[in-house]
Structures are given as structure tokens and as C-alpha cells.
């Protein structure tokens, strides 16, 4: 039988199951570093399918390289929740302390190594429970208040499991190694770097990562768009200022006022000059400072993010911002601390890998967008994986899997057309087969 037909038949026969899995992940949505139940379920399913090696816990993310990890207390509370919500008893203990994520490895002898990235985390969004919202009407809306799959990572996780099952069905025809990376904490761009730092992208020859994307941008029949464009490099910081409190009227000169350092910082961050290499973005999202009306403020925390059209432009903004913050602190006699809470590089897909995806997707009957570089606009930490692969001479691409969405991404009424699940599985599997079939 033609292998592309076999891929399609296999995917069609498991689609119902994959939709069920997506809805289960949707219902038990877990945001970054809390994906404990999700990871344990993925590890269980990969093991049962017969994936050769299933990596969990500290084997996946390098512990100290994880960014934006929640408090110990929140991690404990969510572990307990994951236990109560039916996390797999064998694999759940590995996720303690936020050691989430799973990597499945399928070994098919000599040949290239193909890596595929599926992110699995939910967002800090309160899901709409109105009957007009399908997940609520059909009983699979999030039971975890304040955590919601509002941009489709539930579908990504399900696509990854579908890819595992489908490639196992044609394993005899494949040559090389497949790495299925189920990445935690993509939101806030916090997780990918810690997987790269554990060496999982070293030696990878071909790499694909994807995201579901609203169909309206591409036209009715387009199933996938390989490539990337407009995805910004970014660095997220929590900035702390420490000063000295004093009576605001009696002895203001005895204080070191962090409020002034904050104000100086904000005005000057937004004054960073533009860069000829591309667009930049700067945002001060939150400021918390001070303790009382008549007290010179001695502690402040700011949440800021910086972005650039390329990694180089982002680096420029970061260096400038560091100077601004350091100078603002010094000006007012305060000390400061900057903690990196997340980061991503710009996405630069390789034409050769885009062409692989395009040709393969067409062989399984999917319509591929005419342009190679669909607009993105946000940031993606899959960029760390791509960059590592490219640095070592491998090739990589991003891919958008299209779906009619009921609301914009990150909205509390977001839902997707589940046709994106089989389409995504087919595109991934056909590409892997094309690369790994015997020449
Ligand atoms: Zn997303």
C-alpha cells in the first residue's frame, strides 16, 4: 500500500480518540509548570503505544534553566490537584516541583534524527461557562478555575500523541530516530530553553514545531502553512528596586525612594531609540510599589517585556533597558535586581525544511498556503529549539495548522475546529516519512 494512504487511514481511524484526548486535556487545563496531570497522561499513553523510550521529570527540562517557575506552595497545591484529577500514579511523581514535559523517542535504526515539538500548557484565563461556548455546552470546559486552553495547546498535545501512534504504525518503513517533544510552559516563553539546555536538540537533523492558527487569515481550504514571519524575539523581566523607607514629611532626605526609580525607569524605557534592523516593542505591564501614603516607598516590583523583530534587535533593546534600570536605581540611591521570566528568539525557518513540509502535506491531500511565511506577531520559544538545530547544521521550520476558531487566541470563549487535529497529525507524519523513508 502507498504509505501516504496508510498514514491517512491510520489518522482517520484514530481521530475520534484524539478528539476525546484533546477534550480531556481541555477540561483539566494546566498552565505552565503545572502540567502534571497532562504530562503523566502523555507518558502513560506513549508507553502503552510502545514508544521505545519515554523521558519524564528531570530528564526533560534542565531544572535550573526553567524560567518563570511558580512558587513552591503553588506547585505543591497543583500537584495535589493533579493527583485528585486522576494523574497517572506511575508517572505523576516525576512531575513534582514543576518538572513537567515528556519526550518520546522512536528508534528506527540508522538514519536522520527528526524532532517535533508539541506544547502542552494552558493559559491564565477564566473560561467562559456560558452555554453558547461549545466546551461548556458539551461538558469539557476547564474545571481548573483560572487555567484554560485558550489558544489550542490541548490540540497540540493530542496531535503529538496522534503522530506517535501513526508513525509507530509505519515504523518498518522508517529509518532514523524520531523525538517527540511535549514541551511545558510555552506561554510566557519559559519552557523551551530548558529542554535545549538539556541537550535534546543536539544532533537533530530536521525539526518542526507548530501552532494552530485561525483559518480566516488564510482562506477556507488551507490546512497548513509552513514557515514563519513576524514572530518577535523577546525577553521578559521582573525588576525589583530596593530603597530605604522614611517619614515622608519629617525626614524625606533619610529615605531612598524606589517610586522615583520606577518613574525614571518607565519614562526612559519608552524612550529607547528605534533600531534600523527592525521593529521593537517595550511594555511595562505592572508596577507594585510602596506601603503607605506618608512613607517613602522602599520596595517595588515591575513586570516588563521587551521585543525585537530579530534576536539582534531584541538584544539591543535588552542592553539599553539594563542601562536605564541601572542608572535609574543609581540616580535615586536604590539597588535593583532583574530576573529573567521568559524569553524567545525570532523564528527563521529554513526554505529547504519548508519545502519538505509543503511537498509532504500535499501528498496526504492537504491544501498548503501559497505563501511560505504567514504572519504571526507574537513570540514563540520553539525558536530556541530551531536555533540550536540550525547552529549545528540541521534544518528547521515552524508550521501553522489552520482551524476555524470561535474567538481570538487568549480569549475566554476560544474554541477550535477539531479538524486541525487530524490535519496536523497528517502533515507531521507525512513530513517525517518523506525524510525517513529508505532512499
Ligand atoms: Zn499558544
PDB file of N, CA and C in Angstrom, residues 117 151 156 159 208-215 217-218 222-232 347-349 354 357 361 366-369 371-380 382 386 397-403 409 420 423-424 427-428:
ATOM      1  N   UNK A 117       7.985  19.349  17.942  1.00  0.00           N
ATOM      2  CA  UNK A 117       7.660  19.998  19.223  1.00  0.00           C
ATOM      3  C   UNK A 117       6.135  20.191  19.346  1.00  0.00           C
ATOM      4  N   UNK A 151      -5.662  28.825  23.459  1.00  0.00           N
ATOM      5  CA  UNK A 151      -5.075  29.010  22.124  1.00  0.00           C
ATOM      6  C   UNK A 151      -4.706  27.692  21.477  1.00  0.00           C
ATOM      7  N   UNK A 156      -2.560  20.587  20.416  1.00  0.00           N
ATOM      8  CA  UNK A 156      -1.155  20.264  20.105  1.00  0.00           C
ATOM      9  C   UNK A 156      -0.738  18.957  20.793  1.00  0.00           C
ATOM     10  N   UNK A 159      -2.330  16.137  19.013  1.00  0.00           N
ATOM     11  CA  UNK A 159      -1.652  15.912  17.729  1.00  0.00           C
ATOM     12  C   UNK A 159      -0.369  15.111  17.963  1.00  0.00           C
ATOM     13  N   UNK A 208      10.533  20.336  13.393  1.00  0.00           N
ATOM     14  CA  UNK A 208       9.277  21.056  13.105  1.00  0.00           C
ATOM     15  C   UNK A 208       8.562  21.361  14.410  1.00  0.00           C
ATOM     16  N   UNK A 209       8.039  22.561  14.512  1.00  0.00           N
ATOM     17  CA  UNK A 209       7.155  22.935  15.617  1.00  0.00           C
ATOM     18  C   UNK A 209       5.931  23.584  15.012  1.00  0.00           C
ATOM     19  N   UNK A 210       4.805  23.559  15.714  1.00  0.00           N
ATOM     20  CA  UNK A 210       3.620  24.129  15.082  1.00  0.00           C
ATOM     21  C   UNK A 210       2.702  24.791  16.088  1.00  0.00           C
ATOM     22  N   UNK A 211       1.747  25.518  15.557  1.00  0.00           N
ATOM     23  CA  UNK A 211       0.692  26.113  16.378  1.00  0.00           C
ATOM     24  C   UNK A 211      -0.581  26.147  15.553  1.00  0.00           C
ATOM     25  N   UNK A 212      -1.719  25.898  16.192  1.00  0.00           N
ATOM     26  CA  UNK A 212      -2.973  26.077  15.465  1.00  0.00           C
ATOM     27  C   UNK A 212      -3.189  27.576  15.261  1.00  0.00           C
ATOM     28  N   UNK A 213      -3.881  27.900  14.200  1.00  0.00           N
ATOM     29  CA  UNK A 213      -3.992  29.300  13.813  1.00  0.00           C
ATOM     30  C   UNK A 213      -5.328  29.495  13.116  1.00  0.00           C
ATOM     31  N   UNK A 214      -5.934  30.644  13.334  1.00  0.00           N
ATOM     32  CA  UNK A 214      -7.265  30.865  12.777  1.00  0.00           C
ATOM     33  C   UNK A 214      -7.243  30.835  11.247  1.00  0.00           C
ATOM     34  N   UNK A 215      -8.246  30.161  10.711  1.00  0.00           N
ATOM     35  CA  UNK A 215      -8.343  29.928   9.275  1.00  0.00           C
ATOM     36  C   UNK A 215      -8.570  31.208   8.492  1.00  0.00           C
ATOM     37  N   UNK A 217      -7.381  33.961   8.273  1.00  0.00           N
ATOM     38  CA  UNK A 217      -6.263  34.687   7.686  1.00  0.00           C
ATOM     39  C   UNK A 217      -5.805  34.065   6.367  1.00  0.00           C
ATOM     40  N   UNK A 218      -6.113  32.791   6.151  1.00  0.00           N
ATOM     41  CA  UNK A 218      -5.515  32.069   5.027  1.00  0.00           C
ATOM     42  C   UNK A 218      -6.494  31.670   3.934  1.00  0.00           C
ATOM     43  N   UNK A 222      -7.308  26.115   3.306  1.00  0.00           N
ATOM     44  CA  UNK A 222      -5.905  25.906   3.657  1.00  0.00           C
ATOM     45  C   UNK A 222      -5.794  25.139   4.973  1.00  0.00           C
ATOM     46  N   UNK A 223      -5.067  24.024   4.942  1.00  0.00           N
ATOM     47  CA  UNK A 223      -4.921  23.199   6.144  1.00  0.00           C
ATOM     48  C   UNK A 223      -3.665  23.552   6.927  1.00  0.00           C
ATOM     49  N   UNK A 224      -2.574  23.767   6.227  1.00  0.00           N
ATOM     50  CA  UNK A 224      -1.323  24.096   6.921  1.00  0.00           C
ATOM     51  C   UNK A 224      -0.529  25.166   6.167  1.00  0.00           C
ATOM     52  N   UNK A 225       0.250  25.929   6.907  1.00  0.00           N
ATOM     53  CA  UNK A 225       1.198  26.887   6.318  1.00  0.00           C
ATOM     54  C   UNK A 225       2.555  26.681   6.968  1.00  0.00           C
ATOM     55  N   UNK A 226       3.530  26.198   6.196  1.00  0.00           N
ATOM     56  CA  UNK A 226       4.875  26.094   6.765  1.00  0.00           C
ATOM     57  C   UNK A 226       5.576  27.446   6.699  1.00  0.00           C
ATOM     58  N   UNK A 227       6.555  27.632   7.567  1.00  0.00           N
ATOM     59  CA  UNK A 227       7.325  28.871   7.557  1.00  0.00           C
ATOM     60  C   UNK A 227       6.993  29.748   8.740  1.00  0.00           C
ATOM     61  N   UNK A 228       7.544  30.924   8.732  1.00  0.00           N
ATOM     62  CA  UNK A 228       7.298  31.841   9.844  1.00  0.00           C
ATOM     63  C   UNK A 228       7.622  33.241   9.402  1.00  0.00           C
ATOM     64  N   UNK A 229       6.938  34.166   9.997  1.00  0.00           N
ATOM     65  CA  UNK A 229       7.200  35.566   9.684  1.00  0.00           C
ATOM     66  C   UNK A 229       6.604  36.406  10.802  1.00  0.00           C
ATOM     67  N   UNK A 230       7.330  37.400  11.229  1.00  0.00           N
ATOM     68  CA  UNK A 230       6.764  38.341  12.193  1.00  0.00           C
ATOM     69  C   UNK A 230       6.678  37.822  13.612  1.00  0.00           C
ATOM     70  N   UNK A 231       7.367  36.724  13.907  1.00  0.00           N
ATOM     71  CA  UNK A 231       7.386  36.259  15.289  1.00  0.00           C
ATOM     72  C   UNK A 231       8.563  36.940  15.979  1.00  0.00           C
ATOM     73  N   UNK A 232       8.283  37.630  17.051  1.00  0.00           N
ATOM     74  CA  UNK A 232       9.284  38.521  17.644  1.00  0.00           C
ATOM     75  C   UNK A 232      10.161  37.816  18.671  1.00  0.00           C
ATOM     76  N   UNK A 347      11.934  33.681  14.886  1.00  0.00           N
ATOM     77  CA  UNK A 347      11.829  32.414  14.155  1.00  0.00           C
ATOM     78  C   UNK A 347      12.334  32.608  12.730  1.00  0.00           C
ATOM     79  N   UNK A 348      13.300  31.827  12.333  1.00  0.00           N
ATOM     80  CA  UNK A 348      13.753  31.889  10.952  1.00  0.00           C
ATOM     81  C   UNK A 348      13.715  30.473  10.379  1.00  0.00           C
ATOM     82  N   UNK A 349      12.667  30.177   9.618  1.00  0.00           N
ATOM     83  CA  UNK A 349      12.514  28.844   9.045  1.00  0.00           C
ATOM     84  C   UNK A 349      13.431  28.666   7.839  1.00  0.00           C
ATOM     85  N   UNK A 354      10.864  24.055   4.835  1.00  0.00           N
ATOM     86  CA  UNK A 354       9.528  24.495   4.401  1.00  0.00           C
ATOM     87  C   UNK A 354       9.104  23.657   3.195  1.00  0.00           C
ATOM     88  N   UNK A 357       7.963  20.156   4.139  1.00  0.00           N
ATOM     89  CA  UNK A 357       6.612  20.127   4.713  1.00  0.00           C
ATOM     90  C   UNK A 357       5.571  20.322   3.611  1.00  0.00           C
ATOM     91  N   UNK A 361       2.887  17.456   2.850  1.00  0.00           N
ATOM     92  CA  UNK A 361       1.486  17.731   3.196  1.00  0.00           C
ATOM     93  C   UNK A 361       0.599  17.565   1.967  1.00  0.00           C
ATOM     94  N   UNK A 366      -3.481  17.468   1.743  1.00  0.00           N
ATOM     95  CA  UNK A 366      -3.786  18.715   2.456  1.00  0.00           C
ATOM     96  C   UNK A 366      -3.494  19.912   1.553  1.00  0.00           C
ATOM     97  N   UNK A 367      -4.295  20.961   1.703  1.00  0.00           N
ATOM     98  CA  UNK A 367      -4.029  22.191   0.968  1.00  0.00           C
ATOM     99  C   UNK A 367      -3.029  23.022   1.775  1.00  0.00           C
ATOM    100  N   UNK A 368      -1.964  23.431   1.105  1.00  0.00           N
ATOM    101  CA  UNK A 368      -0.921  24.202   1.787  1.00  0.00           C
ATOM    102  C   UNK A 368      -1.009  25.645   1.301  1.00  0.00           C
ATOM    103  N   UNK A 369      -0.818  26.601   2.205  1.00  0.00           N
ATOM    104  CA  UNK A 369      -0.944  28.018   1.834  1.00  0.00           C
ATOM    105  C   UNK A 369       0.072  28.372   0.746  1.00  0.00           C
ATOM    106  N   UNK A 371       1.746  31.221   0.374  1.00  0.00           N
ATOM    107  CA  UNK A 371       2.933  31.924   0.899  1.00  0.00           C
ATOM    108  C   UNK A 371       3.662  31.048   1.908  1.00  0.00           C
ATOM    109  N   UNK A 372       4.987  31.191   1.941  1.00  0.00           N
ATOM    110  CA  UNK A 372       5.796  30.421   2.878  1.00  0.00           C
ATOM    111  C   UNK A 372       5.881  31.055   4.260  1.00  0.00           C
ATOM    112  N   UNK A 373       5.448  32.291   4.382  1.00  0.00           N
ATOM    113  CA  UNK A 373       5.700  32.998   5.625  1.00  0.00           C
ATOM    114  C   UNK A 373       4.457  33.673   6.181  1.00  0.00           C
ATOM    115  N   UNK A 374       3.549  32.885   6.742  1.00  0.00           N
ATOM    116  CA  UNK A 374       2.356  33.517   7.298  1.00  0.00           C
ATOM    117  C   UNK A 374       2.717  34.418   8.474  1.00  0.00           C
ATOM    118  N   UNK A 375       1.973  35.474   8.630  1.00  0.00           N
ATOM    119  CA  UNK A 375       2.202  36.443   9.699  1.00  0.00           C
ATOM    120  C   UNK A 375       1.924  35.806  11.056  1.00  0.00           C
ATOM    121  N   UNK A 376       2.746  36.079  12.017  1.00  0.00           N
ATOM    122  CA  UNK A 376       2.488  35.582  13.359  1.00  0.00           C
ATOM    123  C   UNK A 376       2.245  36.741  14.318  1.00  0.00           C
ATOM    124  N   UNK A 377       3.307  37.458  14.688  1.00  0.00           N
ATOM    125  CA  UNK A 377       3.092  38.645  15.515  1.00  0.00           C
ATOM    126  C   UNK A 377       3.433  38.470  16.975  1.00  0.00           C
ATOM    127  N   UNK A 378       3.174  37.285  17.549  1.00  0.00           N
ATOM    128  CA  UNK A 378       3.519  37.060  18.954  1.00  0.00           C
ATOM    129  C   UNK A 378       4.965  36.625  19.068  1.00  0.00           C
ATOM    130  N   UNK A 379       5.243  35.789  20.043  1.00  0.00           N
ATOM    131  CA  UNK A 379       6.581  35.229  20.196  1.00  0.00           C
ATOM    132  C   UNK A 379       6.421  33.747  20.486  1.00  0.00           C
ATOM    133  N   UNK A 380       7.459  32.977  20.186  1.00  0.00           N
ATOM    134  CA  UNK A 380       7.398  31.517  20.288  1.00  0.00           C
ATOM    135  C   UNK A 380       8.743  31.034  20.814  1.00  0.00           C
ATOM    136  N   UNK A 382       9.778  28.043  20.786  1.00  0.00           N
ATOM    137  CA  UNK A 382      10.272  26.995  19.892  1.00  0.00           C
ATOM    138  C   UNK A 382      11.514  27.518  19.149  1.00  0.00           C
ATOM    139  N   UNK A 386      14.750  25.655  17.317  1.00  0.00           N
ATOM    140  CA  UNK A 386      15.154  25.872  15.924  1.00  0.00           C
ATOM    141  C   UNK A 386      16.582  26.345  15.831  1.00  0.00           C
ATOM    142  N   UNK A 397      11.728  24.252  10.673  1.00  0.00           N
ATOM    143  CA  UNK A 397      10.670  25.187  10.280  1.00  0.00           C
ATOM    144  C   UNK A 397       9.580  25.225  11.335  1.00  0.00           C
ATOM    145  N   UNK A 398       8.823  26.282  11.280  1.00  0.00           N
ATOM    146  CA  UNK A 398       7.599  26.399  12.045  1.00  0.00           C
ATOM    147  C   UNK A 398       6.463  26.082  11.078  1.00  0.00           C
ATOM    148  N   UNK A 399       5.324  25.682  11.613  1.00  0.00           N
ATOM    149  CA  UNK A 399       4.197  25.348  10.739  1.00  0.00           C
ATOM    150  C   UNK A 399       2.909  25.764  11.452  1.00  0.00           C
ATOM    151  N   UNK A 400       2.035  26.419  10.725  1.00  0.00           N
ATOM    152  CA  UNK A 400       0.738  26.753  11.280  1.00  0.00           C
ATOM    153  C   UNK A 400      -0.290  25.727  10.796  1.00  0.00           C
ATOM    154  N   UNK A 401      -1.096  25.208  11.738  1.00  0.00           N
ATOM    155  CA  UNK A 401      -2.152  24.268  11.384  1.00  0.00           C
ATOM    156  C   UNK A 401      -3.456  25.042  11.510  1.00  0.00           C
ATOM    157  N   UNK A 402      -4.179  25.153  10.406  1.00  0.00           N
ATOM    158  CA  UNK A 402      -5.322  26.069  10.423  1.00  0.00           C
ATOM    159  C   UNK A 402      -6.599  25.441  10.945  1.00  0.00           C
ATOM    160  N   UNK A 403      -7.404  26.295  11.531  1.00  0.00           N
ATOM    161  CA  UNK A 403      -8.637  25.850  12.164  1.00  0.00           C
ATOM    162  C   UNK A 403      -9.550  27.055  12.271  1.00  0.00           C
ATOM    163  N   UNK A 409      -7.300  34.077  19.887  1.00  0.00           N
ATOM    164  CA  UNK A 409      -6.484  33.339  20.859  1.00  0.00           C
ATOM    165  C   UNK A 409      -6.390  34.153  22.151  1.00  0.00           C
ATOM    166  N   UNK A 420      -8.406  20.378  12.785  1.00  0.00           N
ATOM    167  CA  UNK A 420      -6.975  20.723  12.870  1.00  0.00           C
ATOM    168  C   UNK A 420      -6.168  19.552  13.447  1.00  0.00           C
ATOM    169  N   UNK A 423      -5.540  16.908  10.602  1.00  0.00           N
ATOM    170  CA  UNK A 423      -4.712  17.600   9.599  1.00  0.00           C
ATOM    171  C   UNK A 423      -3.279  17.776  10.097  1.00  0.00           C
ATOM    172  N   UNK A 424      -3.153  18.170  11.351  1.00  0.00           N
ATOM    173  CA  UNK A 424      -1.823  18.363  11.928  1.00  0.00           C
ATOM    174  C   UNK A 424      -1.048  17.050  11.970  1.00  0.00           C
ATOM    175  N   UNK A 427       0.163  16.107   8.480  1.00  0.00           N
ATOM    176  CA  UNK A 427       1.279  16.926   7.984  1.00  0.00           C
ATOM    177  C   UNK A 427       2.596  16.520   8.659  1.00  0.00           C
ATOM    178  N   UNK A 428       2.563  16.337   9.970  1.00  0.00           N
ATOM    179  CA  UNK A 428       3.779  15.928  10.692  1.00  0.00           C
ATOM    180  C   UNK A 428       4.263  14.556  10.202  1.00  0.00           C
TER     181      UNK A 428
END
